[in-house]
Amino acid sequence: MNMKKVLSMLLVSAMAMSLTACGGSGGGDSAATTSGDSSAGTSADGVVNISIWSPTDKEAVEAWWTEKLAEWNAEHPEIQVSREAIDRSDSYAYENKITTAVTSSDLPDIFFVDGPTVSYYAANGIIVPIDDYFSQEDLSDFVPSTVAQCTYDGKLYAISATESSVALYYNKDYLIECGVDVADIDSRTVDNPLTWSELEEIAQKCTTDNYVGTHIIMDHGEGLPYALEPMFISNGKDFISDDGSTAEGYVNSPECVETAEYLANLIANGYANIDPIQDEFLNGACATMLGGSWDIAILGASADFDWGVTYYPVSDNTKKAVSPCGDWSAAISKDCQNVDAAGQFLQWLVNTENTATYAAAIAKPATRNSAYDDPAMAEYADEPLAMIVEQLQNTAVPRPRTPSYSVFSTKYAEAMTNIFSEAASSHTVDTAYIQSELDGVAAAFQEDYDMYYAN
């Protein structure tokens, strides 16, 4: 393992990964922890001790962990599990703790990683394969995007209980006022989503002195590749090759330049803000929004207008439906002294019942299809949450699986911010400038991949 590379990349990863990109880890205000040391192995009395690290979350999730660990420990006296909940809101304390533990070979047995970083941890030998603990029958119950996210070089390295998605939200009251056919939007299906041109037409109609037509920028970090990648894929080209080895001819391809032009044009025409105000859609300042699955709960509790959610828009060129996904996943570390015991616990941790109750506690969609038959997930049988599940089961595509993802993500976010800034200031779209920026992303990715991972 290249330790210099590990240190530098964990730092980049910590800076690049945004909680917003997968709906947050919940309430980072909690400081509650369940005591747990790093990998402890087997005690003198033959009991295997398994330790877990994961970020703190809201009260309901912390209560879930307390209940479930007590249940496991009561039923498995030979394998005792403890968890340390680490406050992630404090200057990347969670990632910093992992960085320190990697370099000192003092990782816990199990720790949670954000979906796009699974490939990095796997490629650098920080986590180990867990294929032996999940049969093909088991994996077939998970949405395909989850299995893909957690797989690197043909091996399963992590597993997740929850997912995320992005869809198009629309203010029905305002759209009707602007003459938009809301009934048409309401009737769209996963096989017939809005197209880019239709979204642009709606945005144009709804842009006034007091409103912008749409909201496309989740944040200027990981939110950009997370929320926008499906547009690039829908237009015919992903950011990086399927084998994760090159971005040249992908993120800077004619198809991707065209996609970036479309997005920049929304900014240039004033249909979207480059720096959206806080809660722009909720506060009635924009007509439509590319928003996360977590926004359903927020709007349901706080919106004072009639709103709806429809499927992620598609390219007019292909009509290919694609949607974002990804969330935190559990992995077994290189320092685990009893991988088999840790693997047994992971099997149990993401069984149908536990997946359902955990997803309900954290208010995210579940990864297992069977979880939706559990009473805990009953609300997902109805709209608008049912639409989120439909996207996850049919159109979700994980972010690129490559050990150099964090380098790519950082450079892509910088490039798209530059492209949007140029469009906002000039009120035009400069194709040559877009090409140059995306060429720079491809080059930065290639330099990192070729230096550390190319055979």
Tab-separated table of C-alpha atoms in Angstrom:
chain	number	residue	atom	x	y	z
A	1	MET	CA	0.000	0.000	0.000
A	2	ASN	CA	1.329	3.435	-0.980
A	3	MET	CA	0.966	5.261	2.354
A	4	LYS	CA	1.648	8.703	0.905
A	5	LYS	CA	-1.108	8.054	-1.582
A	6	VAL	CA	-3.440	6.832	1.167
A	7	LEU	CA	-2.901	9.950	3.259
A	8	SER	CA	-3.321	12.384	0.395
A	9	MET	CA	-6.344	10.641	-1.066
A	10	LEU	CA	-8.170	10.265	2.217
A	11	LEU	CA	-7.765	14.007	2.674
A	12	VAL	CA	-9.070	14.690	-0.819
A	13	SER	CA	-11.928	12.276	-0.213
A	14	ALA	CA	-12.865	13.996	3.022
A	15	MET	CA	-12.957	17.362	1.294
A	16	ALA	CA	-14.828	16.108	-1.764
A	17	MET	CA	-17.539	13.950	-0.237
A	18	SER	CA	-20.555	16.044	0.692
A	19	LEU	CA	-23.274	14.773	3.004
A	20	THR	CA	-25.726	16.649	0.822
A	21	ALA	CA	-24.948	14.324	-2.033
A	22	CYS	CA	-26.661	11.420	-0.371
A	23	GLY	CA	-29.159	13.189	1.732
A	24	GLY	CA	-26.902	13.723	4.672
A	25	SER	CA	-26.008	11.347	7.382
A	26	GLY	CA	-28.755	12.882	9.421
A	27	GLY	CA	-28.438	15.046	12.469
A	28	GLY	CA	-24.768	15.587	13.062
A	29	ASP	CA	-25.658	17.435	16.248
A	30	SER	CA	-25.756	14.237	18.247
A	31	ALA	CA	-22.597	13.343	20.104
A	32	ALA	CA	-23.932	10.067	21.467
A	33	THR	CA	-21.626	7.105	21.104
A	34	THR	CA	-21.683	3.449	21.936
A	35	SER	CA	-18.289	2.542	23.294
A	36	GLY	CA	-16.053	0.593	20.979
A	37	ASP	CA	-12.355	0.060	20.511
A	38	SER	CA	-10.496	-0.710	17.332
A	39	SER	CA	-10.248	-4.296	16.164
A	40	ALA	CA	-10.014	-6.302	19.376
A	41	GLY	CA	-9.925	-9.881	18.112
A	42	THR	CA	-10.717	-12.738	20.507
A	43	SER	CA	-10.725	-12.264	24.264
A	44	ALA	CA	-9.221	-14.692	26.782
A	45	ASP	CA	-12.599	-16.371	27.311
A	46	GLY	CA	-12.960	-17.084	23.575
A	47	VAL	CA	-15.436	-14.300	22.810
A	48	VAL	CA	-14.860	-12.557	19.477
A	49	ASN	CA	-15.130	-8.781	19.809
A	50	ILE	CA	-16.198	-6.864	16.700
A	51	SER	CA	-15.938	-3.073	16.594
A	52	ILE	CA	-17.764	-0.676	14.270
A	53	TRP	CA	-17.216	2.959	13.324
A	54	SER	CA	-19.940	5.003	11.678
A	55	PRO	CA	-21.002	8.653	11.684
A	56	THR	CA	-23.454	9.888	14.281
A	57	ASP	CA	-26.997	10.358	13.118
A	58	LYS	CA	-30.359	11.604	14.308
A	59	GLU	CA	-31.888	10.320	17.511
A	60	ALA	CA	-34.061	7.666	15.850
A	61	VAL	CA	-31.035	6.123	14.144
A	62	GLU	CA	-28.918	6.147	17.296
A	63	ALA	CA	-31.795	4.428	19.106
A	64	TRP	CA	-31.951	1.841	16.307
A	65	TRP	CA	-28.254	1.031	16.727
A	66	THR	CA	-28.618	0.677	20.498
A	67	GLU	CA	-31.575	-1.676	20.142
A	68	LYS	CA	-30.075	-3.786	17.367
A	69	LEU	CA	-26.657	-4.237	18.932
A	70	ALA	CA	-28.313	-5.289	22.184
A	71	GLU	CA	-30.395	-7.792	20.234
A	72	TRP	CA	-27.382	-9.254	18.414
A	73	ASN	CA	-25.226	-9.438	21.528
A	74	ALA	CA	-27.973	-11.196	23.496
A	75	GLU	CA	-28.411	-13.803	20.760
A	76	HIS	CA	-24.689	-14.255	19.985
A	77	PRO	CA	-22.665	-14.444	23.211
A	78	GLU	CA	-19.719	-15.777	21.187
A	79	ILE	CA	-19.555	-12.642	18.956
A	80	GLN	CA	-19.966	-9.347	20.779
A	81	VAL	CA	-20.307	-6.159	18.727
A	82	SER	CA	-19.751	-2.565	19.821
A	83	ARG	CA	-20.021	0.676	17.860
A	84	GLU	CA	-18.345	4.041	18.094
A	85	ALA	CA	-20.500	6.820	16.661
A	86	ILE	CA	-18.290	9.650	15.437
A	87	ASP	CA	-19.558	13.196	14.949
A	88	ARG	CA	-18.995	13.938	11.269
A	89	SER	CA	-19.994	17.590	11.483
A	90	ASP	CA	-16.743	18.583	13.190
A	91	SER	CA	-14.212	19.371	10.426
A	92	TYR	CA	-14.250	15.895	8.898
A	93	ALA	CA	-13.565	14.244	12.252
A	94	TYR	CA	-14.812	10.931	10.917
A	95	GLU	CA	-12.536	10.892	7.854
A	96	ASN	CA	-9.604	12.177	9.877
A	97	LYS	CA	-10.057	9.354	12.360
A	98	ILE	CA	-10.022	6.814	9.522
A	99	THR	CA	-6.899	8.403	8.051
A	100	THR	CA	-5.060	8.107	11.351
A	101	ALA	CA	-6.204	4.521	11.839
A	102	VAL	CA	-5.122	3.487	8.322
A	103	THR	CA	-1.602	4.724	8.877
A	104	SER	CA	-1.336	3.123	12.326
A	105	SER	CA	-3.035	-0.168	11.327
A	106	ASP	CA	-5.637	0.477	13.989
A	107	LEU	CA	-8.874	0.405	12.023
A	108	PRO	CA	-12.024	-1.079	13.553
A	109	ASP	CA	-13.302	-4.402	12.242
A	110	ILE	CA	-16.139	-2.721	10.322
A	111	PHE	CA	-16.421	0.882	9.219
A	112	PHE	CA	-18.809	2.821	7.008
A	113	VAL	CA	-17.699	4.551	3.811
A	114	ASP	CA	-19.561	6.753	1.347
A	115	GLY	CA	-20.522	4.863	-1.801
A	116	PRO	CA	-18.171	6.516	-4.334
A	117	THR	CA	-15.138	5.805	-2.134
A	118	VAL	CA	-15.621	2.017	-1.994
A	119	SER	CA	-13.389	1.535	-5.047
A	120	TYR	CA	-10.623	3.648	-3.539
A	121	TYR	CA	-10.599	1.734	-0.253
A	122	ALA	CA	-10.714	-1.580	-2.120
A	123	ALA	CA	-7.942	-0.730	-4.578
A	124	ASN	CA	-5.666	0.334	-1.741
A	125	GLY	CA	-6.274	-2.803	0.322
A	126	ILE	CA	-7.942	-0.910	3.173
A	127	ILE	CA	-11.076	-3.061	3.024
A	128	VAL	CA	-11.441	-6.752	2.144
A	129	PRO	CA	-13.853	-8.690	-0.119
A	130	ILE	CA	-17.073	-9.928	1.476
A	131	ASP	CA	-18.407	-12.128	-1.366
A	132	ASP	CA	-18.392	-15.203	0.868
A	133	TYR	CA	-21.131	-13.745	3.047
A	134	PHE	CA	-23.647	-12.791	0.340
A	135	SER	CA	-24.912	-15.348	-2.162
A	136	GLN	CA	-26.173	-14.383	-5.598
A	137	GLU	CA	-29.667	-15.024	-4.278
A	138	ASP	CA	-29.019	-12.541	-1.472
A	139	LEU	CA	-27.617	-9.940	-3.827
A	140	SER	CA	-30.510	-10.296	-6.267
A	141	ASP	CA	-32.757	-8.843	-3.570
A	142	PHE	CA	-30.728	-5.616	-3.501
A	143	VAL	CA	-31.338	-2.919	-6.110
A	144	PRO	CA	-28.675	-3.344	-8.828
A	145	SER	CA	-27.149	0.088	-8.206
A	146	THR	CA	-26.258	-0.853	-4.631
A	147	VAL	CA	-24.461	-4.026	-5.667
A	148	ALA	CA	-22.649	-2.130	-8.429
A	149	GLN	CA	-21.615	0.678	-6.062
A	150	CYS	CA	-20.161	-1.828	-3.607
A	151	THR	CA	-18.311	-3.914	-6.212
A	152	TYR	CA	-14.747	-3.302	-7.385
A	153	ASP	CA	-12.744	-5.439	-9.804
A	154	GLY	CA	-15.450	-8.089	-9.772
A	155	LYS	CA	-15.567	-8.474	-5.986
A	156	LEU	CA	-18.044	-7.230	-3.400
A	157	TYR	CA	-16.307	-5.016	-0.833
A	158	ALA	CA	-19.169	-3.351	1.047
A	159	ILE	CA	-22.914	-3.519	1.603
A	160	SER	CA	-25.542	-0.880	2.313
A	161	ALA	CA	-28.999	-0.830	3.848
A	162	THR	CA	-30.098	2.465	2.313
A	163	GLU	CA	-29.989	4.346	-0.969
A	164	SER	CA	-30.690	7.846	-2.279
A	165	SER	CA	-32.099	9.372	-5.432
A	166	VAL	CA	-32.709	12.684	-7.196
A	167	ALA	CA	-35.912	13.676	-8.995
A	168	LEU	CA	-37.553	16.795	-10.415
A	169	TYR	CA	-39.740	18.722	-7.967
A	170	TYR	CA	-42.249	21.262	-9.223
A	171	ASN	CA	-44.375	23.977	-7.637
A	172	LYS	CA	-47.826	23.173	-9.001
A	173	ASP	CA	-49.402	26.444	-7.888
A	174	TYR	CA	-46.782	28.563	-9.604
A	175	LEU	CA	-46.585	26.434	-12.756
A	176	ILE	CA	-50.351	26.726	-13.245
A	177	GLU	CA	-50.047	30.487	-12.787
A	178	CYS	CA	-47.406	30.504	-15.553
A	179	GLY	CA	-49.569	28.502	-17.951
A	180	VAL	CA	-47.726	25.182	-17.643
A	181	ASP	CA	-49.757	21.988	-18.107
A	182	VAL	CA	-49.275	20.474	-14.658
A	183	ALA	CA	-51.555	17.546	-15.457
A	184	ASP	CA	-49.083	16.499	-18.150
A	185	ILE	CA	-46.200	16.499	-15.669
A	186	ASP	CA	-48.308	14.618	-13.117
A	187	SER	CA	-49.015	11.881	-15.680
A	188	ARG	CA	-45.396	11.167	-16.626
A	189	THR	CA	-44.047	7.642	-16.106
A	190	VAL	CA	-40.623	6.101	-15.701
A	191	ASP	CA	-40.777	5.274	-19.429
A	192	ASN	CA	-41.871	8.779	-20.405
A	193	PRO	CA	-40.101	11.403	-18.272
A	194	LEU	CA	-39.749	15.055	-19.163
A	195	THR	CA	-37.050	15.805	-21.718
A	196	TRP	CA	-34.398	18.485	-21.417
A	197	SER	CA	-36.196	20.694	-23.926
A	198	GLU	CA	-39.448	20.347	-22.005
A	199	LEU	CA	-37.706	21.251	-18.749
A	200	GLU	CA	-36.080	24.252	-20.396
A	201	GLU	CA	-39.425	25.399	-21.799
A	202	ILE	CA	-40.989	25.184	-18.345
A	203	ALA	CA	-38.026	27.045	-16.815
A	204	GLN	CA	-38.311	29.783	-19.420
A	205	LYS	CA	-42.037	30.256	-18.811
A	206	CYS	CA	-41.555	30.419	-15.069
A	207	THR	CA	-38.542	32.744	-14.834
A	208	THR	CA	-39.529	36.225	-13.632
A	209	ASP	CA	-38.064	38.970	-11.489
A	210	ASN	CA	-39.079	37.000	-8.391
A	211	TYR	CA	-38.637	33.412	-9.570
A	212	VAL	CA	-36.063	31.343	-11.383
A	213	GLY	CA	-37.372	28.507	-13.504
A	214	THR	CA	-35.239	25.741	-12.080
A	215	HIS	CA	-32.607	24.725	-9.544
A	216	ILE	CA	-29.786	22.479	-10.812
A	217	ILE	CA	-26.951	23.058	-8.332
A	218	MET	CA	-27.142	20.987	-5.155
A	219	ASP	CA	-23.799	22.365	-3.964
A	220	HIS	CA	-20.447	23.202	-5.532
A	221	GLY	CA	-18.787	20.013	-4.281
A	222	GLU	CA	-19.863	16.389	-4.548
A	223	GLY	CA	-23.424	17.538	-5.188
A	224	LEU	CA	-22.474	18.446	-8.765
A	225	PRO	CA	-21.314	15.015	-10.013
A	226	TYR	CA	-23.904	13.259	-7.866
A	227	ALA	CA	-26.915	15.204	-9.103
A	228	LEU	CA	-25.823	15.894	-12.688
A	229	GLU	CA	-24.073	12.702	-13.861
A	230	PRO	CA	-27.333	11.132	-15.135
A	231	MET	CA	-27.724	13.951	-17.638
A	232	PHE	CA	-24.350	13.112	-19.132
A	233	ILE	CA	-25.117	9.391	-19.236
A	234	SER	CA	-28.537	10.051	-20.748
A	235	ASN	CA	-26.890	12.035	-23.515
A	236	GLY	CA	-24.675	9.094	-24.441
A	237	LYS	CA	-21.471	9.286	-22.393
A	238	ASP	CA	-20.519	8.728	-18.775
A	239	PHE	CA	-17.714	10.594	-17.028
A	240	ILE	CA	-15.283	7.669	-16.968
A	241	SER	CA	-14.864	4.374	-18.833
A	242	ASP	CA	-16.639	1.296	-17.490
A	243	ASP	CA	-13.366	-0.171	-16.211
A	244	GLY	CA	-12.595	3.036	-14.301
A	245	SER	CA	-9.269	3.582	-16.065
A	246	THR	CA	-9.774	6.638	-18.257
A	247	ALA	CA	-11.744	9.865	-18.500
A	248	GLU	CA	-10.210	10.890	-21.833
A	249	GLY	CA	-12.898	10.657	-24.495
A	250	TYR	CA	-15.564	10.416	-21.807
A	251	VAL	CA	-16.011	13.489	-19.597
A	252	ASN	CA	-14.533	15.641	-22.399
A	253	SER	CA	-16.362	13.870	-25.242
A	254	PRO	CA	-18.671	15.760	-27.646
A	255	GLU	CA	-21.644	14.244	-25.819
A	256	CYS	CA	-20.467	15.525	-22.443
A	257	VAL	CA	-19.594	18.947	-23.835
A	258	GLU	CA	-23.120	19.133	-25.256
A	259	THR	CA	-24.577	18.202	-21.868
A	260	ALA	CA	-22.505	20.848	-20.109
A	261	GLU	CA	-23.655	23.370	-22.734
A	262	TYR	CA	-27.284	22.591	-21.950
A	263	LEU	CA	-26.725	23.080	-18.220
A	264	ALA	CA	-24.670	26.241	-18.718
A	265	ASN	CA	-27.391	27.629	-20.961
A	266	LEU	CA	-29.875	27.410	-18.085
A	267	ILE	CA	-27.496	29.579	-16.061
A	268	ALA	CA	-26.683	31.963	-18.927
A	269	ASN	CA	-30.365	32.640	-19.592
A	270	GLY	CA	-31.089	33.285	-15.949
A	271	TYR	CA	-33.341	30.249	-15.631
A	272	ALA	CA	-31.205	28.942	-12.747
A	273	ASN	CA	-28.967	30.591	-10.157
A	274	ILE	CA	-25.290	29.742	-9.918
A	275	ASP	CA	-25.503	30.348	-6.162
A	276	PRO	CA	-29.023	29.311	-5.159
A	277	ILE	CA	-30.448	30.855	-2.040
A	278	GLN	CA	-30.919	28.523	0.901
A	279	ASP	CA	-33.998	26.301	0.501
A	280	GLU	CA	-34.692	28.008	-2.808
A	281	PHE	CA	-37.584	25.729	-3.809
A	282	LEU	CA	-39.100	25.459	-0.332
A	283	ASN	CA	-39.063	29.253	0.023
A	284	GLY	CA	-40.937	29.772	-3.238
A	285	ALA	CA	-38.034	31.256	-5.169
A	286	CYS	CA	-37.827	28.687	-7.969
A	287	ALA	CA	-40.423	26.795	-9.986
A	288	THR	CA	-38.693	23.422	-10.358
A	289	MET	CA	-35.763	21.731	-8.648
A	290	LEU	CA	-33.468	18.769	-9.061
A	291	GLY	CA	-33.733	17.634	-5.472
A	292	GLY	CA	-32.868	14.633	-3.360
A	293	SER	CA	-35.211	11.916	-2.146
A	294	TRP	CA	-34.830	13.419	1.340
A	295	ASP	CA	-36.587	16.608	0.173
A	296	ILE	CA	-39.931	14.783	0.148
A	297	ALA	CA	-40.018	14.724	3.946
A	298	ILE	CA	-38.835	18.339	4.191
A	299	LEU	CA	-41.458	19.634	1.775
A	300	GLY	CA	-44.185	17.479	3.281
A	301	ALA	CA	-43.542	19.032	6.663
A	302	SER	CA	-42.906	22.645	5.668
A	303	ALA	CA	-44.101	23.638	2.167
A	304	ASP	CA	-47.072	26.021	2.053
A	305	PHE	CA	-47.825	25.360	-1.628
A	306	ASP	CA	-48.954	22.418	-3.737
A	307	TRP	CA	-45.951	20.544	-5.067
A	308	GLY	CA	-45.205	17.387	-7.004
A	309	VAL	CA	-42.288	15.120	-7.888
A	310	THR	CA	-41.578	13.550	-11.242
A	311	TYR	CA	-38.853	11.446	-12.790
A	312	TYR	CA	-35.335	12.666	-13.556
A	313	PRO	CA	-35.371	14.373	-17.004
A	314	VAL	CA	-33.834	12.727	-20.070
A	315	SER	CA	-31.846	13.838	-23.099
A	316	ASP	CA	-33.922	14.587	-26.188
A	317	ASN	CA	-31.275	12.738	-28.230
A	318	THR	CA	-31.648	9.336	-26.545
A	319	LYS	CA	-34.651	9.434	-24.179
A	320	LYS	CA	-32.524	7.168	-21.940
A	321	ALA	CA	-33.748	7.294	-18.352
A	322	VAL	CA	-31.003	7.528	-15.718
A	323	SER	CA	-31.098	8.677	-12.086
A	324	PRO	CA	-28.559	9.255	-9.279
A	325	CYS	CA	-28.030	6.956	-6.330
A	326	GLY	CA	-25.523	6.074	-3.617
A	327	ASP	CA	-25.207	6.025	0.140
A	328	TRP	CA	-23.032	4.938	3.035
A	329	SER	CA	-21.962	1.291	3.078
A	330	ALA	CA	-20.419	-1.043	5.650
A	331	ALA	CA	-17.053	-2.655	4.893
A	332	ILE	CA	-14.669	-4.967	6.741
A	333	SER	CA	-11.237	-3.457	7.310
A	334	LYS	CA	-7.811	-4.891	6.599
A	335	ASP	CA	-7.119	-4.857	10.347
A	336	CYS	CA	-10.024	-7.128	11.253
A	337	GLN	CA	-8.682	-10.192	13.080
A	338	ASN	CA	-11.800	-12.310	12.576
A	339	VAL	CA	-13.270	-11.583	9.144
A	340	ASP	CA	-15.674	-14.517	9.380
A	341	ALA	CA	-17.312	-13.173	12.542
A	342	ALA	CA	-17.540	-9.697	11.031
A	343	GLY	CA	-19.025	-11.175	7.866
A	344	GLN	CA	-21.667	-13.059	9.851
A	345	PHE	CA	-22.639	-9.838	11.573
A	346	LEU	CA	-22.912	-7.975	8.253
A	347	GLN	CA	-25.191	-10.713	6.902
A	348	TRP	CA	-27.485	-10.135	9.853
A	349	LEU	CA	-27.156	-6.346	9.843
A	350	VAL	CA	-28.620	-6.032	6.322
A	351	ASN	CA	-31.223	-8.776	6.473
A	352	THR	CA	-34.694	-7.768	5.285
A	353	GLU	CA	-36.108	-6.768	8.666
A	354	ASN	CA	-33.061	-4.794	9.760
A	355	THR	CA	-32.774	-3.050	6.395
A	356	ALA	CA	-36.437	-2.035	6.581
A	357	THR	CA	-36.328	-0.715	10.137
A	358	TYR	CA	-33.016	1.075	9.632
A	359	ALA	CA	-34.252	2.720	6.410
A	360	ALA	CA	-37.412	3.820	8.217
A	361	ALA	CA	-35.394	5.261	11.121
A	362	ILE	CA	-33.060	7.234	8.863
A	363	ALA	CA	-35.872	8.170	6.418
A	364	LYS	CA	-34.142	6.854	3.305
A	365	PRO	CA	-35.200	4.269	0.717
A	366	ALA	CA	-34.115	0.716	1.452
A	367	THR	CA	-31.673	-1.218	-0.709
A	368	ARG	CA	-33.487	-4.568	-0.448
A	369	ASN	CA	-36.607	-5.009	-2.558
A	370	SER	CA	-38.075	-7.334	0.075
A	371	ALA	CA	-37.798	-4.577	2.684
A	372	TYR	CA	-40.737	-2.773	1.110
A	373	ASP	CA	-43.040	-5.595	2.241
A	374	ASP	CA	-42.164	-4.792	5.853
A	375	PRO	CA	-44.692	-2.604	7.729
A	376	ALA	CA	-41.865	-0.196	8.604
A	377	MET	CA	-41.657	0.807	4.922
A	378	ALA	CA	-45.415	1.049	4.288
A	379	GLU	CA	-45.265	4.727	3.259
A	380	TYR	CA	-43.118	3.820	0.243
A	381	ALA	CA	-46.115	2.063	-1.328
A	382	ASP	CA	-47.701	5.465	-2.006
A	383	GLU	CA	-46.621	8.470	-4.050
A	384	PRO	CA	-44.366	10.334	-4.067
A	385	LEU	CA	-42.048	7.876	-2.306
A	386	ALA	CA	-43.157	5.036	-4.586
A	387	MET	CA	-41.696	6.972	-7.509
A	388	ILE	CA	-38.314	7.121	-5.774
A	389	VAL	CA	-38.350	3.343	-5.340
A	390	GLU	CA	-39.317	2.929	-8.984
A	391	GLN	CA	-36.306	4.992	-10.052
A	392	LEU	CA	-33.957	3.016	-7.824
A	393	GLN	CA	-35.235	-0.269	-9.189
A	394	ASN	CA	-35.163	0.762	-12.853
A	395	THR	CA	-32.936	3.725	-13.706
A	396	ALA	CA	-30.369	4.232	-10.909
A	397	VAL	CA	-26.699	4.288	-11.948
A	398	PRO	CA	-23.903	4.636	-9.359
A	399	ARG	CA	-21.137	7.177	-9.718
A	400	PRO	CA	-17.982	5.931	-11.487
A	401	ARG	CA	-16.264	3.014	-9.777
A	402	THR	CA	-12.627	3.984	-9.836
A	403	PRO	CA	-9.977	4.472	-7.148
A	404	SER	CA	-9.314	7.936	-8.563
A	405	TYR	CA	-12.905	9.078	-8.110
A	406	SER	CA	-12.151	11.713	-5.466
A	407	VAL	CA	-9.636	13.416	-7.759
A	408	PHE	CA	-12.170	13.334	-10.568
A	409	SER	CA	-14.976	14.626	-8.370
A	410	THR	CA	-12.978	17.577	-7.067
A	411	LYS	CA	-11.769	18.611	-10.530
A	412	TYR	CA	-15.203	18.121	-12.099
A	413	ALA	CA	-16.874	20.277	-9.449
A	414	GLU	CA	-14.275	22.996	-10.015
A	415	ALA	CA	-14.701	22.821	-13.800
A	416	MET	CA	-18.499	22.946	-13.721
A	417	THR	CA	-18.421	25.840	-11.254
A	418	ASN	CA	-16.081	27.677	-13.626
A	419	ILE	CA	-18.333	26.877	-16.591
A	420	PHE	CA	-21.420	28.090	-14.743
A	421	SER	CA	-19.633	31.233	-13.524
A	422	GLU	CA	-18.530	32.103	-17.050
A	423	ALA	CA	-22.065	31.573	-18.344
A	424	ALA	CA	-23.567	33.695	-15.565
A	425	SER	CA	-21.192	36.606	-16.155
A	426	SER	CA	-21.279	36.610	-19.962
A	427	HIS	CA	-24.876	35.416	-20.451
A	428	THR	CA	-23.566	33.211	-23.231
A	429	VAL	CA	-22.252	29.666	-23.544
A	430	ASP	CA	-18.667	29.320	-24.766
A	431	THR	CA	-18.200	25.826	-26.209
A	432	ALA	CA	-14.435	26.172	-26.471
A	433	TYR	CA	-14.228	27.167	-22.819
A	434	ILE	CA	-16.339	24.192	-21.790
A	435	GLN	CA	-14.147	21.859	-23.837
A	436	SER	CA	-11.016	23.273	-22.212
A	437	GLU	CA	-12.405	22.870	-18.690
A	438	LEU	CA	-13.520	19.277	-19.288
A	439	ASP	CA	-10.187	18.472	-20.954
A	440	GLY	CA	-8.560	19.597	-17.722
A	441	VAL	CA	-10.767	17.243	-15.701
A	442	ALA	CA	-9.820	14.314	-17.930
A	443	ALA	CA	-6.126	15.150	-17.673
A	444	ALA	CA	-6.180	15.468	-13.863
A	445	PHE	CA	-7.947	12.150	-13.507
A	446	GLN	CA	-5.574	10.415	-15.904
A	447	GLU	CA	-2.488	11.705	-14.135
A	448	ASP	CA	-3.682	10.299	-10.828
A	449	TYR	CA	-4.899	6.981	-12.198
A	450	ASP	CA	-1.781	6.354	-14.295
A	451	MET	CA	0.523	7.241	-11.413
A	452	TYR	CA	-1.086	5.011	-8.797
A	453	TYR	CA	-3.303	2.390	-10.397
A	454	ALA	CA	-2.375	1.638	-14.019
A	455	ASN	CA	-0.840	-1.796	-14.523
